[in-house]
């Protein structure tokens, strides 16, 4: 590692936000090595980028974390990007009759279980002396207090559950890895495959490019101090009601 630099880790790096964050960190002179993990092969090639391809089974995830032992205590920024809202078989529920076990399980696994497994597995790798900010992609629709429109049962609940799990993680991290700050991050509406079916309803100027949101998140991470608390904020660093 170069003097006065640290490393960055992007999990779920193959999506729109993941790739934008990898590029942002590669362009950031304060970051030396970037490690990216995704289900697919490397989408970006760079001499300072180490891309790991896995499936999101706990044993594979644990092996990937073990393979990064030489980076122990050197990551200053970690982004956990996983999230699905729809796929070829499922669309967000408009009414209660649309709820299905298959959809709930699929969405909870990607949006809640996988990020929680990373938070479980990463503690030893991230613990150290340098400040380390860990952002999980949440969503404003995961806010119970802000739920005015209803619908999207599985996605909303998966992000609310992620927020709740992160709160519990933040309490244990504050005891067992005091250099780590957890952030539940809402990116706004991002121009990606996930938001594509809803672009028609986005107010003018409110469909953000992933590169813009990556810059916002990097700034949010820079500005937050390590305080043992979970912060739930949007791209403008504005707190969101739980
Ligand atoms: N787009 C928006 O408007 C918006 C709004 C609010 C919140 N968010 C949140 O922002 C995050 C990034 O979204 P995006 O717009 O970049 O979406 P995207 O381009 O569709 O990326 C999807 C992400 O989910 C991961 N993923 C997909 N299927 C998975 C599965 N079965 N198990 C585990 N992980 C899976 C992908 O990981 P791989 O790299 O392995 O493919 C990738 O990180 C998500 O958490 C999303 O909920 C997005």
PDB file of C-alpha atoms and ligand atoms in Angstrom:
ATOM      1  CA  UNK A   1       0.000   0.000   0.000  1.00  0.00           C
ATOM      2  CA  UNK A   2       1.305   3.469  -0.850  1.00  0.00           C
ATOM      3  CA  UNK A   3       1.975   5.893   2.002  1.00  0.00           C
ATOM      4  CA  UNK A   4      -1.151   7.788   3.144  1.00  0.00           C
ATOM      5  CA  UNK A   5      -3.453   5.662   1.014  1.00  0.00           C
ATOM      6  CA  UNK A   6      -5.992   3.006   1.912  1.00  0.00           C
ATOM      7  CA  UNK A   7      -7.997   0.423  -0.024  1.00  0.00           C
ATOM      8  CA  UNK A   8     -11.653   0.093  -1.050  1.00  0.00           C
ATOM      9  CA  UNK A   9     -13.963  -2.906  -1.294  1.00  0.00           C
ATOM     10  CA  UNK A  10     -17.119  -3.128  -3.439  1.00  0.00           C
ATOM     11  CA  UNK A  11     -19.491  -6.066  -2.940  1.00  0.00           C
ATOM     12  CA  UNK A  12     -22.077  -6.707  -5.640  1.00  0.00           C
ATOM     13  CA  UNK A  13     -19.787  -4.829  -7.995  1.00  0.00           C
ATOM     14  CA  UNK A  14     -21.435  -5.977 -11.217  1.00  0.00           C
ATOM     15  CA  UNK A  15     -24.527  -3.731 -11.032  1.00  0.00           C
ATOM     16  CA  UNK A  16     -24.813  -0.110 -12.086  1.00  0.00           C
ATOM     17  CA  UNK A  17     -23.906   1.333  -8.678  1.00  0.00           C
ATOM     18  CA  UNK A  18     -21.217  -1.259  -8.049  1.00  0.00           C
ATOM     19  CA  UNK A  19     -19.403  -0.473 -11.287  1.00  0.00           C
ATOM     20  CA  UNK A  20     -19.722   3.284 -10.757  1.00  0.00           C
ATOM     21  CA  UNK A  21     -18.227   2.950  -7.273  1.00  0.00           C
ATOM     22  CA  UNK A  22     -15.330   0.838  -8.543  1.00  0.00           C
ATOM     23  CA  UNK A  23     -14.537   3.530 -11.151  1.00  0.00           C
ATOM     24  CA  UNK A  24     -14.918   6.311  -8.572  1.00  0.00           C
ATOM     25  CA  UNK A  25     -12.459   4.621  -6.199  1.00  0.00           C
ATOM     26  CA  UNK A  26      -9.982   3.901  -9.030  1.00  0.00           C
ATOM     27  CA  UNK A  27     -10.046   7.630  -9.850  1.00  0.00           C
ATOM     28  CA  UNK A  28      -9.570   8.629  -6.188  1.00  0.00           C
ATOM     29  CA  UNK A  29      -5.891   9.356  -5.519  1.00  0.00           C
ATOM     30  CA  UNK A  30      -6.363   8.449  -1.842  1.00  0.00           C
ATOM     31  CA  UNK A  31      -7.283   4.859  -2.740  1.00  0.00           C
ATOM     32  CA  UNK A  32      -4.553   2.384  -3.681  1.00  0.00           C
ATOM     33  CA  UNK A  33      -6.118  -1.035  -4.378  1.00  0.00           C
ATOM     34  CA  UNK A  34      -9.789  -1.644  -5.214  1.00  0.00           C
ATOM     35  CA  UNK A  35     -11.274  -5.069  -4.562  1.00  0.00           C
ATOM     36  CA  UNK A  36     -14.546  -5.929  -6.317  1.00  0.00           C
ATOM     37  CA  UNK A  37     -16.705  -9.008  -5.728  1.00  0.00           C
ATOM     38  CA  UNK A  38     -19.628 -10.074  -7.919  1.00  0.00           C
ATOM     39  CA  UNK A  39     -21.434 -13.058  -9.400  1.00  0.00           C
ATOM     40  CA  UNK A  40     -20.189 -12.270 -12.894  1.00  0.00           C
ATOM     41  CA  UNK A  41     -16.710 -11.934 -14.355  1.00  0.00           C
ATOM     42  CA  UNK A  42     -14.761  -8.667 -14.221  1.00  0.00           C
ATOM     43  CA  UNK A  43     -16.651  -5.826 -15.884  1.00  0.00           C
ATOM     44  CA  UNK A  44     -13.747  -3.407 -15.489  1.00  0.00           C
ATOM     45  CA  UNK A  45     -10.051  -4.043 -16.085  1.00  0.00           C
ATOM     46  CA  UNK A  46      -7.435  -1.983 -14.238  1.00  0.00           C
ATOM     47  CA  UNK A  47      -3.979  -2.709 -12.809  1.00  0.00           C
ATOM     48  CA  UNK A  48      -5.095  -1.605  -9.322  1.00  0.00           C
ATOM     49  CA  UNK A  49      -8.367  -3.569  -9.434  1.00  0.00           C
ATOM     50  CA  UNK A  50      -8.658  -7.094  -8.033  1.00  0.00           C
ATOM     51  CA  UNK A  51     -11.980  -8.649  -9.198  1.00  0.00           C
ATOM     52  CA  UNK A  52     -13.259 -11.795  -7.472  1.00  0.00           C
ATOM     53  CA  UNK A  53     -16.062 -13.882  -8.970  1.00  0.00           C
ATOM     54  CA  UNK A  54     -18.238 -15.884  -6.549  1.00  0.00           C
ATOM     55  CA  UNK A  55     -21.770 -17.147  -5.908  1.00  0.00           C
ATOM     56  CA  UNK A  56     -23.457 -15.782  -2.787  1.00  0.00           C
ATOM     57  CA  UNK A  57     -23.317 -18.944  -0.683  1.00  0.00           C
ATOM     58  CA  UNK A  58     -21.895 -18.371   2.785  1.00  0.00           C
ATOM     59  CA  UNK A  59     -18.985 -20.797   2.242  1.00  0.00           C
ATOM     60  CA  UNK A  60     -17.947 -19.000  -1.002  1.00  0.00           C
ATOM     61  CA  UNK A  61     -18.321 -15.610   0.660  1.00  0.00           C
ATOM     62  CA  UNK A  62     -16.227 -16.712   3.633  1.00  0.00           C
ATOM     63  CA  UNK A  63     -13.528 -18.094   1.285  1.00  0.00           C
ATOM     64  CA  UNK A  64     -13.462 -14.777  -0.614  1.00  0.00           C
ATOM     65  CA  UNK A  65     -13.009 -12.866   2.657  1.00  0.00           C
ATOM     66  CA  UNK A  66     -10.234 -15.275   3.746  1.00  0.00           C
ATOM     67  CA  UNK A  67      -8.456 -14.730   0.408  1.00  0.00           C
ATOM     68  CA  UNK A  68      -8.203 -11.021   1.276  1.00  0.00           C
ATOM     69  CA  UNK A  69      -6.199 -11.574   4.484  1.00  0.00           C
ATOM     70  CA  UNK A  70      -3.279  -9.495   3.152  1.00  0.00           C
ATOM     71  CA  UNK A  71      -5.632  -6.477   3.094  1.00  0.00           C
ATOM     72  CA  UNK A  72      -6.539  -6.816   6.792  1.00  0.00           C
ATOM     73  CA  UNK A  73      -7.156  -3.436   8.420  1.00  0.00           C
ATOM     74  CA  UNK A  74      -6.444  -1.506   5.201  1.00  0.00           C
ATOM     75  CA  UNK A  75      -9.943  -0.810   3.841  1.00  0.00           C
ATOM     76  CA  UNK A  76     -11.304   2.700   4.433  1.00  0.00           C
ATOM     77  CA  UNK A  77     -14.407   2.372   2.250  1.00  0.00           C
ATOM     78  CA  UNK A  78     -16.665  -0.644   1.791  1.00  0.00           C
ATOM     79  CA  UNK A  79     -19.866  -0.595  -0.273  1.00  0.00           C
ATOM     80  CA  UNK A  80     -22.428  -3.414  -0.160  1.00  0.00           C
ATOM     81  CA  UNK A  81     -24.595  -2.876  -3.227  1.00  0.00           C
ATOM     82  CA  UNK A  82     -26.889  -5.920  -3.426  1.00  0.00           C
ATOM     83  CA  UNK A  83     -30.544  -5.364  -4.152  1.00  0.00           C
ATOM     84  CA  UNK A  84     -33.285  -6.660  -6.425  1.00  0.00           C
ATOM     85  CA  UNK A  85     -36.750  -5.241  -6.986  1.00  0.00           C
ATOM     86  CA  UNK A  86     -37.968  -7.314  -9.933  1.00  0.00           C
ATOM     87  CA  UNK A  87     -36.781  -9.984 -12.333  1.00  0.00           C
ATOM     88  CA  UNK A  88     -38.152 -11.820 -15.359  1.00  0.00           C
ATOM     89  CA  UNK A  89     -40.621 -13.701 -13.106  1.00  0.00           C
ATOM     90  CA  UNK A  90     -41.500 -11.100 -10.445  1.00  0.00           C
ATOM     91  CA  UNK A  91     -42.731  -7.525 -10.313  1.00  0.00           C
ATOM     92  CA  UNK A  92     -43.175  -5.446  -7.115  1.00  0.00           C
ATOM     93  CA  UNK A  93     -46.535  -6.123  -5.464  1.00  0.00           C
ATOM     94  CA  UNK A  94     -49.206  -3.502  -6.128  1.00  0.00           C
ATOM     95  CA  UNK A  95     -51.702  -5.092  -3.735  1.00  0.00           C
ATOM     96  CA  UNK A  96     -51.681  -7.728  -1.020  1.00  0.00           C
ATOM     97  CA  UNK A  97     -52.976 -10.481  -3.324  1.00  0.00           C
ATOM     98  CA  UNK A  98     -49.699 -10.191  -5.283  1.00  0.00           C
ATOM     99  CA  UNK A  99     -47.602 -11.378  -2.319  1.00  0.00           C
ATOM    100  CA  UNK A 100     -45.933 -14.756  -2.886  1.00  0.00           C
ATOM    101  CA  UNK A 101     -43.595 -16.873  -0.811  1.00  0.00           C
ATOM    102  CA  UNK A 102     -41.190 -17.244  -3.751  1.00  0.00           C
ATOM    103  CA  UNK A 103     -40.904 -13.505  -4.293  1.00  0.00           C
ATOM    104  CA  UNK A 104     -40.496 -12.713  -0.595  1.00  0.00           C
ATOM    105  CA  UNK A 105     -37.782 -15.332  -0.187  1.00  0.00           C
ATOM    106  CA  UNK A 106     -35.900 -14.279  -3.335  1.00  0.00           C
ATOM    107  CA  UNK A 107     -35.966 -10.591  -2.446  1.00  0.00           C
ATOM    108  CA  UNK A 108     -35.125 -11.094   1.218  1.00  0.00           C
ATOM    109  CA  UNK A 109     -32.209 -13.341   0.306  1.00  0.00           C
ATOM    110  CA  UNK A 110     -30.584 -10.810  -2.042  1.00  0.00           C
ATOM    111  CA  UNK A 111     -31.506  -7.617  -0.168  1.00  0.00           C
ATOM    112  CA  UNK A 112     -31.263  -8.647   3.477  1.00  0.00           C
ATOM    113  CA  UNK A 113     -29.535 -12.010   3.950  1.00  0.00           C
ATOM    114  CA  UNK A 114     -26.551 -11.493   1.622  1.00  0.00           C
ATOM    115  CA  UNK A 115     -25.617  -8.009   2.992  1.00  0.00           C
ATOM    116  CA  UNK A 116     -26.000  -9.335   6.566  1.00  0.00           C
ATOM    117  CA  UNK A 117     -23.693 -12.258   5.814  1.00  0.00           C
ATOM    118  CA  UNK A 118     -21.083  -9.799   4.531  1.00  0.00           C
ATOM    119  CA  UNK A 119     -21.411  -7.752   7.744  1.00  0.00           C
ATOM    120  CA  UNK A 120     -20.950 -10.950   9.741  1.00  0.00           C
ATOM    121  CA  UNK A 121     -17.945 -12.159   7.715  1.00  0.00           C
ATOM    122  CA  UNK A 122     -16.112  -8.852   7.240  1.00  0.00           C
ATOM    123  CA  UNK A 123     -15.558  -7.808  10.864  1.00  0.00           C
ATOM    124  CA  UNK A 124     -12.173  -9.476  11.301  1.00  0.00           C
ATOM    125  CA  UNK A 125     -10.916  -8.235   7.910  1.00  0.00           C
ATOM    126  CA  UNK A 126     -11.997  -4.616   8.531  1.00  0.00           C
ATOM    127  CA  UNK A 127     -11.057  -4.296  12.205  1.00  0.00           C
ATOM    128  CA  UNK A 128      -7.932  -2.212  12.666  1.00  0.00           C
ATOM    129  CA  UNK A 129      -6.749   1.273  13.359  1.00  0.00           C
ATOM    130  CA  UNK A 130      -7.784   3.231  10.267  1.00  0.00           C
ATOM    131  CA  UNK A 131     -11.318   4.646  10.006  1.00  0.00           C
ATOM    132  CA  UNK A 132     -13.463   2.386   7.855  1.00  0.00           C
ATOM    133  CA  UNK A 133     -16.879   3.459   6.531  1.00  0.00           C
ATOM    134  CA  UNK A 134     -19.188   0.625   5.467  1.00  0.00           C
ATOM    135  CA  UNK A 135     -22.228   1.623   3.387  1.00  0.00           C
ATOM    136  CA  UNK A 136     -25.047  -0.798   2.590  1.00  0.00           C
ATOM    137  CA  UNK A 137     -27.479   0.209  -0.112  1.00  0.00           C
ATOM    138  CA  UNK A 138     -30.816   0.558   1.618  1.00  0.00           C
ATOM    139  CA  UNK A 139     -33.722   2.586   0.138  1.00  0.00           C
ATOM    140  CA  UNK A 140     -36.073   5.313   1.301  1.00  0.00           C
ATOM    141  CA  UNK A 141     -38.971   2.903   0.774  1.00  0.00           C
ATOM    142  CA  UNK A 142     -37.496   0.847   3.628  1.00  0.00           C
ATOM    143  CA  UNK A 143     -38.503   3.656   5.988  1.00  0.00           C
ATOM    144  CA  UNK A 144     -41.551   2.689   8.067  1.00  0.00           C
ATOM    145  CA  UNK A 145     -42.212   6.326   8.996  1.00  0.00           C
ATOM    146  CA  UNK A 146     -42.043   7.494   5.375  1.00  0.00           C
ATOM    147  CA  UNK A 147     -44.350   4.799   3.941  1.00  0.00           C
ATOM    148  CA  UNK A 148     -47.245   6.815   2.544  1.00  0.00           C
ATOM    149  CA  UNK A 149     -47.986   4.989  -0.713  1.00  0.00           C
ATOM    150  CA  UNK A 150     -47.965   1.310   0.323  1.00  0.00           C
ATOM    151  CA  UNK A 151     -47.268  -1.481  -2.173  1.00  0.00           C
ATOM    152  CA  UNK A 152     -43.866  -3.069  -2.907  1.00  0.00           C
ATOM    153  CA  UNK A 153     -44.352  -5.302   0.164  1.00  0.00           C
ATOM    154  CA  UNK A 154     -41.302  -7.530  -0.238  1.00  0.00           C
ATOM    155  CA  UNK A 155     -38.818  -4.857  -1.293  1.00  0.00           C
ATOM    156  CA  UNK A 156     -39.924  -2.388   1.417  1.00  0.00           C
ATOM    157  CA  UNK A 157     -39.808  -5.033   4.125  1.00  0.00           C
ATOM    158  CA  UNK A 158     -36.438  -6.381   2.938  1.00  0.00           C
ATOM    159  CA  UNK A 159     -34.851  -2.924   3.235  1.00  0.00           C
ATOM    160  CA  UNK A 160     -36.590  -2.193   6.580  1.00  0.00           C
ATOM    161  CA  UNK A 161     -35.222  -5.516   7.841  1.00  0.00           C
ATOM    162  CA  UNK A 162     -31.769  -4.626   6.495  1.00  0.00           C
ATOM    163  CA  UNK A 163     -31.914  -1.323   8.416  1.00  0.00           C
ATOM    164  CA  UNK A 164     -32.916  -3.162  11.578  1.00  0.00           C
ATOM    165  CA  UNK A 165     -30.140  -5.734  11.198  1.00  0.00           C
ATOM    166  CA  UNK A 166     -27.610  -2.969  10.534  1.00  0.00           C
ATOM    167  CA  UNK A 167     -28.659  -1.235  13.761  1.00  0.00           C
ATOM    168  CA  UNK A 168     -27.943  -4.435  15.682  1.00  0.00           C
ATOM    169  CA  UNK A 169     -24.632  -4.897  13.838  1.00  0.00           C
ATOM    170  CA  UNK A 170     -23.673  -1.288  14.671  1.00  0.00           C
ATOM    171  CA  UNK A 171     -24.032  -1.986  18.396  1.00  0.00           C
ATOM    172  CA  UNK A 172     -21.778  -5.052  18.214  1.00  0.00           C
ATOM    173  CA  UNK A 173     -19.298  -3.403  15.823  1.00  0.00           C
ATOM    174  CA  UNK A 174     -18.997  -0.491  18.278  1.00  0.00           C
ATOM    175  CA  UNK A 175     -17.776  -3.007  20.845  1.00  0.00           C
ATOM    176  CA  UNK A 176     -15.728  -5.357  18.635  1.00  0.00           C
ATOM    177  CA  UNK A 177     -14.368  -3.179  15.781  1.00  0.00           C
ATOM    178  CA  UNK A 178     -14.345   0.421  16.963  1.00  0.00           C
ATOM    179  CA  UNK A 179     -12.817   1.780  13.727  1.00  0.00           C
ATOM    180  CA  UNK A 180     -15.959   0.981  11.717  1.00  0.00           C
ATOM    181  CA  UNK A 181     -18.918   3.229  10.866  1.00  0.00           C
ATOM    182  CA  UNK A 182     -22.078   1.729   9.324  1.00  0.00           C
ATOM    183  CA  UNK A 183     -24.230   3.705   6.885  1.00  0.00           C
ATOM    184  CA  UNK A 184     -27.618   2.652   5.430  1.00  0.00           C
ATOM    185  CA  UNK A 185     -27.633   4.620   2.195  1.00  0.00           C
ATOM    186  CA  UNK A 186     -30.507   5.678  -0.080  1.00  0.00           C
ATOM    187  CA  UNK A 187     -29.127   6.571  -3.529  1.00  0.00           C
ATOM    188  CA  UNK A 188     -32.224   8.322  -4.894  1.00  0.00           C
ATOM    189  CA  UNK A 189     -33.591   6.957  -8.162  1.00  0.00           C
ATOM    190  CA  UNK A 190     -30.598   5.732 -10.155  1.00  0.00           C
ATOM    191  CA  UNK A 191     -30.556   5.131 -13.888  1.00  0.00           C
ATOM    192  CA  UNK A 192     -30.093   1.344 -13.794  1.00  0.00           C
ATOM    193  CA  UNK A 193     -31.839  -1.879 -14.829  1.00  0.00           C
ATOM    194  CA  UNK A 194     -33.581  -1.859 -11.452  1.00  0.00           C
ATOM    195  CA  UNK A 195     -35.362   1.482 -11.925  1.00  0.00           C
ATOM    196  CA  UNK A 196     -35.973   1.141 -15.683  1.00  0.00           C
ATOM    197  CA  UNK A 197     -39.670   0.129 -15.506  1.00  0.00           C
ATOM    198  CA  UNK A 198     -40.375   3.240 -13.371  1.00  0.00           C
ATOM    199  CA  UNK A 199     -38.477   5.946 -15.276  1.00  0.00           C
ATOM    200  CA  UNK A 200     -41.748   7.395 -16.586  1.00  0.00           C
ATOM    201  CA  UNK A 201     -42.842   8.402 -13.078  1.00  0.00           C
ATOM    202  CA  UNK A 202     -39.561  10.023 -11.955  1.00  0.00           C
ATOM    203  CA  UNK A 203     -39.811  13.835 -11.633  1.00  0.00           C
ATOM    204  CA  UNK A 204     -37.579  15.819 -13.990  1.00  0.00           C
ATOM    205  CA  UNK A 205     -33.985  16.068 -12.751  1.00  0.00           C
ATOM    206  CA  UNK A 206     -34.480  13.273 -10.205  1.00  0.00           C
ATOM    207  CA  UNK A 207     -33.163  10.329 -12.240  1.00  0.00           C
ATOM    208  CA  UNK A 208     -29.517  10.243 -11.212  1.00  0.00           C
ATOM    209  CA  UNK A 209     -26.634   8.706 -13.133  1.00  0.00           C
ATOM    210  CA  UNK A 210     -24.730   6.069 -11.124  1.00  0.00           C
ATOM    211  CA  UNK A 211     -21.486   8.111 -11.423  1.00  0.00           C
ATOM    212  CA  UNK A 212     -23.161  11.085  -9.708  1.00  0.00           C
ATOM    213  CA  UNK A 213     -24.477   8.909  -6.877  1.00  0.00           C
ATOM    214  CA  UNK A 214     -21.049   7.254  -6.452  1.00  0.00           C
ATOM    215  CA  UNK A 215     -19.549  10.727  -5.950  1.00  0.00           C
ATOM    216  CA  UNK A 216     -22.295  11.568  -3.428  1.00  0.00           C
ATOM    217  CA  UNK A 217     -21.713   8.346  -1.485  1.00  0.00           C
ATOM    218  CA  UNK A 218     -17.956   8.826  -1.416  1.00  0.00           C
ATOM    219  CA  UNK A 219     -18.527  12.327  -0.005  1.00  0.00           C
ATOM    220  CA  UNK A 220     -21.032  11.045   2.577  1.00  0.00           C
ATOM    221  CA  UNK A 221     -18.451   8.474   3.690  1.00  0.00           C
ATOM    222  CA  UNK A 222     -15.717  11.141   3.896  1.00  0.00           C
ATOM    223  CA  UNK A 223     -17.859  13.444   5.999  1.00  0.00           C
ATOM    224  CA  UNK A 224     -19.199  10.921   8.514  1.00  0.00           C
ATOM    225  CA  UNK A 225     -17.176  10.266  11.608  1.00  0.00           C
ATOM    226  CA  UNK A 226     -16.769   6.892  13.290  1.00  0.00           C
ATOM    227  CA  UNK A 227     -19.245   7.224  16.158  1.00  0.00           C
ATOM    228  CA  UNK A 228     -20.470   3.679  16.798  1.00  0.00           C
ATOM    229  CA  UNK A 229     -23.906   4.607  15.422  1.00  0.00           C
ATOM    230  CA  UNK A 230     -25.829   3.538  12.320  1.00  0.00           C
ATOM    231  CA  UNK A 231     -26.726   6.460  10.034  1.00  0.00           C
ATOM    232  CA  UNK A 232     -29.653   6.188   7.571  1.00  0.00           C
ATOM    233  CA  UNK A 233     -29.159   8.929   4.991  1.00  0.00           C
ATOM    234  CA  UNK A 234     -29.812   9.793   1.364  1.00  0.00           C
ATOM    235  CA  UNK A 235     -27.446  10.891  -1.425  1.00  0.00           C
ATOM    236  CA  UNK A 236     -27.477  14.462  -0.045  1.00  0.00           C
ATOM    237  CA  UNK A 237     -26.475  13.191   3.427  1.00  0.00           C
ATOM    238  CA  UNK A 238     -29.978  14.035   4.679  1.00  0.00           C
ATOM    239  CA  UNK A 239     -31.189  11.719   7.473  1.00  0.00           C
ATOM    240  CA  UNK A 240     -34.223   9.536   6.705  1.00  0.00           C
ATOM    241  CA  UNK A 241     -36.906   8.669   9.268  1.00  0.00           C
ATOM    242  CA  UNK A 242     -36.731   5.067  10.470  1.00  0.00           C
TER     243      UNK A 242
HETATM  244  N1  LIG B   1     -31.724   1.985  -8.821  1.00  0.00           N
HETATM  245  C1  LIG B   1     -32.449   2.690  -7.967  1.00  0.00           C
HETATM  246  O1  LIG B   1     -33.222   3.581  -8.365  1.00  0.00           O
HETATM  247  C2  LIG B   1     -32.363   2.405  -6.487  1.00  0.00           C
HETATM  248  C3  LIG B   1     -33.169   3.142  -5.592  1.00  0.00           C
HETATM  249  C4  LIG B   1     -33.066   2.879  -4.240  1.00  0.00           C
HETATM  250  C5  LIG B   1     -32.193   1.909  -3.777  1.00  0.00           C
HETATM  251  N2  LIG B   1     -31.441   1.211  -4.675  1.00  0.00           N
HETATM  252  C6  LIG B   1     -30.531   0.188  -4.173  1.00  0.00           C
HETATM  253  O2  LIG B   1     -29.247   0.437  -4.711  1.00  0.00           O
HETATM  254  C7  LIG B   1     -28.531  -0.797  -4.854  1.00  0.00           C
HETATM  255  C8  LIG B   1     -27.871  -0.867  -6.225  1.00  0.00           C
HETATM  256  O3  LIG B   1     -28.871  -0.898  -7.220  1.00  0.00           O
HETATM  257  P1  LIG B   1     -28.539  -0.718  -8.777  1.00  0.00           P
HETATM  258  O4  LIG B   1     -29.415   0.369  -9.264  1.00  0.00           O
HETATM  259  O5  LIG B   1     -27.069  -0.650  -8.981  1.00  0.00           O
HETATM  260  O6  LIG B   1     -29.116  -2.111  -9.331  1.00  0.00           O
HETATM  261  P2  LIG B   1     -28.521  -3.150 -10.375  1.00  0.00           P
HETATM  262  O7  LIG B   1     -27.710  -2.493 -11.417  1.00  0.00           O
HETATM  263  O8  LIG B   1     -29.708  -3.947 -10.807  1.00  0.00           O
HETATM  264  O9  LIG B   1     -27.545  -4.041  -9.450  1.00  0.00           O
HETATM  265  C9  LIG B   1     -28.052  -5.141  -8.747  1.00  0.00           C
HETATM  266  C10 LIG B   1     -27.189  -5.482  -7.555  1.00  0.00           C
HETATM  267  O10 LIG B   1     -27.790  -6.553  -6.836  1.00  0.00           O
HETATM  268  C11 LIG B   1     -26.916  -7.697  -6.820  1.00  0.00           C
HETATM  269  N3  LIG B   1     -27.736  -8.897  -7.036  1.00  0.00           N
HETATM  270  C12 LIG B   1     -28.570  -9.164  -8.077  1.00  0.00           C
HETATM  271  N4  LIG B   1     -29.167 -10.360  -7.903  1.00  0.00           N
HETATM  272  C13 LIG B   1     -28.686 -10.861  -6.734  1.00  0.00           C
HETATM  273  C14 LIG B   1     -28.907 -12.051  -6.014  1.00  0.00           C
HETATM  274  N5  LIG B   1     -29.754 -12.981  -6.459  1.00  0.00           N
HETATM  275  N6  LIG B   1     -28.260 -12.224  -4.838  1.00  0.00           N
HETATM  276  C15 LIG B   1     -27.417 -11.281  -4.373  1.00  0.00           C
HETATM  277  N7  LIG B   1     -27.148 -10.126  -5.021  1.00  0.00           N
HETATM  278  C16 LIG B   1     -27.786  -9.927  -6.183  1.00  0.00           C
HETATM  279  C17 LIG B   1     -25.909  -7.468  -7.936  1.00  0.00           C
HETATM  280  O11 LIG B   1     -24.722  -8.143  -7.607  1.00  0.00           O
HETATM  281  P3  LIG B   1     -23.664  -8.703  -8.690  1.00  0.00           P
HETATM  282  O12 LIG B   1     -22.599  -7.686  -8.774  1.00  0.00           O
HETATM  283  O13 LIG B   1     -23.152  -9.958  -8.110  1.00  0.00           O
HETATM  284  O14 LIG B   1     -24.392  -8.888  -9.990  1.00  0.00           O
HETATM  285  C18 LIG B   1     -25.789  -5.941  -7.890  1.00  0.00           C
HETATM  286  O15 LIG B   1     -24.958  -5.555  -6.814  1.00  0.00           O
HETATM  287  C19 LIG B   1     -29.542  -1.906  -4.557  1.00  0.00           C
HETATM  288  O16 LIG B   1     -29.371  -2.329  -3.219  1.00  0.00           O
HETATM  289  C20 LIG B   1     -30.878  -1.213  -4.669  1.00  0.00           C
HETATM  290  O17 LIG B   1     -31.878  -1.835  -3.877  1.00  0.00           O
HETATM  291  C21 LIG B   1     -31.500   1.437  -6.014  1.00  0.00           C
END
